[in-house]
Amino acid sequence: MPKLPLTKPKVVAAKLQRIGFIKDHQSGSHLIMYNPKTKKRAVVPIHTKDLPKGTLSHILKESGISLEEFLKA
């Protein structure tokens, strides 16, 4: 299994959009994305630094996306 990459939040949001998530709304520095097919939400903190690996792992878990699917997008 590949390791979690260090990724910028904007890249994570773009990959989630390619997978099928749409921007639901933004609350402060957090972007809330929603997938109408799976009815799942993902909260992406919008900052300039790379996301910590634990945060990226949590985003993938709450959105129901495998790491392989995320890396392909």
PDB file of C-alpha atoms in Angstrom:
ATOM      1  CA  MET A   1       0.000   0.000   0.000  1.00  0.00           C
ATOM      2  CA  PRO A   2       1.417   3.418  -0.931  1.00  0.00           C
ATOM      3  CA  LYS A   3       2.184   5.991   1.738  1.00  0.00           C
ATOM      4  CA  LEU A   4       0.113   9.112   2.242  1.00  0.00           C
ATOM      5  CA  PRO A   5       1.672  12.000   0.320  1.00  0.00           C
ATOM      6  CA  LEU A   6       2.164  15.520   1.641  1.00  0.00           C
ATOM      7  CA  THR A   7      -0.417  17.475  -0.316  1.00  0.00           C
ATOM      8  CA  LYS A   8      -1.666  21.049  -0.469  1.00  0.00           C
ATOM      9  CA  PRO A   9      -5.326  21.542   0.520  1.00  0.00           C
ATOM     10  CA  LYS A  10      -6.242  23.007  -2.888  1.00  0.00           C
ATOM     11  CA  VAL A  11      -4.897  19.868  -4.588  1.00  0.00           C
ATOM     12  CA  VAL A  12      -6.984  17.693  -2.245  1.00  0.00           C
ATOM     13  CA  ALA A  13     -10.109  19.747  -3.050  1.00  0.00           C
ATOM     14  CA  ALA A  14      -9.423  19.462  -6.800  1.00  0.00           C
ATOM     15  CA  LYS A  15      -8.951  15.682  -6.570  1.00  0.00           C
ATOM     16  CA  LEU A  16     -12.179  15.328  -4.585  1.00  0.00           C
ATOM     17  CA  GLN A  17     -13.988  17.286  -7.312  1.00  0.00           C
ATOM     18  CA  ARG A  18     -12.611  14.943  -9.987  1.00  0.00           C
ATOM     19  CA  ILE A  19     -13.887  11.988  -7.938  1.00  0.00           C
ATOM     20  CA  GLY A  20     -17.393  13.467  -7.807  1.00  0.00           C
ATOM     21  CA  PHE A  21     -17.552  15.803  -4.818  1.00  0.00           C
ATOM     22  CA  ILE A  22     -19.007  19.284  -5.176  1.00  0.00           C
ATOM     23  CA  LYS A  23     -18.382  22.357  -3.039  1.00  0.00           C
ATOM     24  CA  ASP A  24     -21.237  22.528  -0.546  1.00  0.00           C
ATOM     25  CA  HIS A  25     -20.134  25.590   1.421  1.00  0.00           C
ATOM     26  CA  GLN A  26     -17.198  27.135   3.210  1.00  0.00           C
ATOM     27  CA  SER A  27     -17.172  27.823   6.926  1.00  0.00           C
ATOM     28  CA  GLY A  28     -14.216  30.018   7.847  1.00  0.00           C
ATOM     29  CA  SER A  29     -11.055  28.256   6.701  1.00  0.00           C
ATOM     30  CA  HIS A  30     -12.783  24.896   6.117  1.00  0.00           C
ATOM     31  CA  LEU A  31     -14.251  23.837   2.777  1.00  0.00           C
ATOM     32  CA  ILE A  32     -17.141  21.385   3.085  1.00  0.00           C
ATOM     33  CA  MET A  33     -17.546  19.154   0.031  1.00  0.00           C
ATOM     34  CA  TYR A  34     -20.437  16.783  -0.682  1.00  0.00           C
ATOM     35  CA  ASN A  35     -20.813  13.781  -2.984  1.00  0.00           C
ATOM     36  CA  PRO A  36     -24.458  13.492  -4.147  1.00  0.00           C
ATOM     37  CA  LYS A  37     -24.017   9.850  -5.241  1.00  0.00           C
ATOM     38  CA  THR A  38     -22.614   8.480  -1.981  1.00  0.00           C
ATOM     39  CA  LYS A  39     -24.183  11.126   0.317  1.00  0.00           C
ATOM     40  CA  LYS A  40     -20.789  11.580   2.033  1.00  0.00           C
ATOM     41  CA  ARG A  41     -19.157  14.814   3.158  1.00  0.00           C
ATOM     42  CA  ALA A  42     -15.514  15.795   3.361  1.00  0.00           C
ATOM     43  CA  VAL A  43     -14.137  18.751   5.317  1.00  0.00           C
ATOM     44  CA  VAL A  44     -10.918  20.176   3.875  1.00  0.00           C
ATOM     45  CA  PRO A  45      -9.047  22.825   5.885  1.00  0.00           C
ATOM     46  CA  ILE A  46      -7.910  25.538   3.486  1.00  0.00           C
ATOM     47  CA  HIS A  47      -4.428  26.715   4.495  1.00  0.00           C
ATOM     48  CA  THR A  48      -1.200  27.427   2.607  1.00  0.00           C
ATOM     49  CA  LYS A  49       0.828  24.611   4.197  1.00  0.00           C
ATOM     50  CA  ASP A  50       0.760  20.915   3.303  1.00  0.00           C
ATOM     51  CA  LEU A  51      -1.914  18.897   5.069  1.00  0.00           C
ATOM     52  CA  PRO A  52      -0.590  16.629   7.826  1.00  0.00           C
ATOM     53  CA  LYS A  53      -0.826  12.938   6.953  1.00  0.00           C
ATOM     54  CA  GLY A  54      -3.333  12.299   9.748  1.00  0.00           C
ATOM     55  CA  THR A  55      -5.638  15.020   8.425  1.00  0.00           C
ATOM     56  CA  LEU A  56      -5.481  13.627   4.888  1.00  0.00           C
ATOM     57  CA  SER A  57      -6.163  10.141   6.254  1.00  0.00           C
ATOM     58  CA  HIS A  58      -9.241  11.432   8.095  1.00  0.00           C
ATOM     59  CA  ILE A  59     -10.521  13.216   4.957  1.00  0.00           C
ATOM     60  CA  LEU A  60     -10.215   9.982   2.964  1.00  0.00           C
ATOM     61  CA  LYS A  61     -11.972   7.952   5.679  1.00  0.00           C
ATOM     62  CA  GLU A  62     -14.901  10.346   6.075  1.00  0.00           C
ATOM     63  CA  SER A  63     -15.362  10.569   2.304  1.00  0.00           C
ATOM     64  CA  GLY A  64     -15.140   6.799   1.777  1.00  0.00           C
ATOM     65  CA  ILE A  65     -12.276   7.021  -0.728  1.00  0.00           C
ATOM     66  CA  SER A  66      -9.366   4.605  -0.872  1.00  0.00           C
ATOM     67  CA  LEU A  67      -5.824   5.951  -1.072  1.00  0.00           C
ATOM     68  CA  GLU A  68      -5.357   4.335  -4.488  1.00  0.00           C
ATOM     69  CA  GLU A  69      -8.495   6.029  -5.845  1.00  0.00           C
ATOM     70  CA  PHE A  70      -7.320   9.367  -4.433  1.00  0.00           C
ATOM     71  CA  LEU A  71      -3.859   9.033  -5.995  1.00  0.00           C
ATOM     72  CA  LYS A  72      -5.331   8.160  -9.426  1.00  0.00           C
ATOM     73  CA  ALA A  73      -7.563  11.260  -9.502  1.00  0.00           C
TER      74      ALA A  73
END
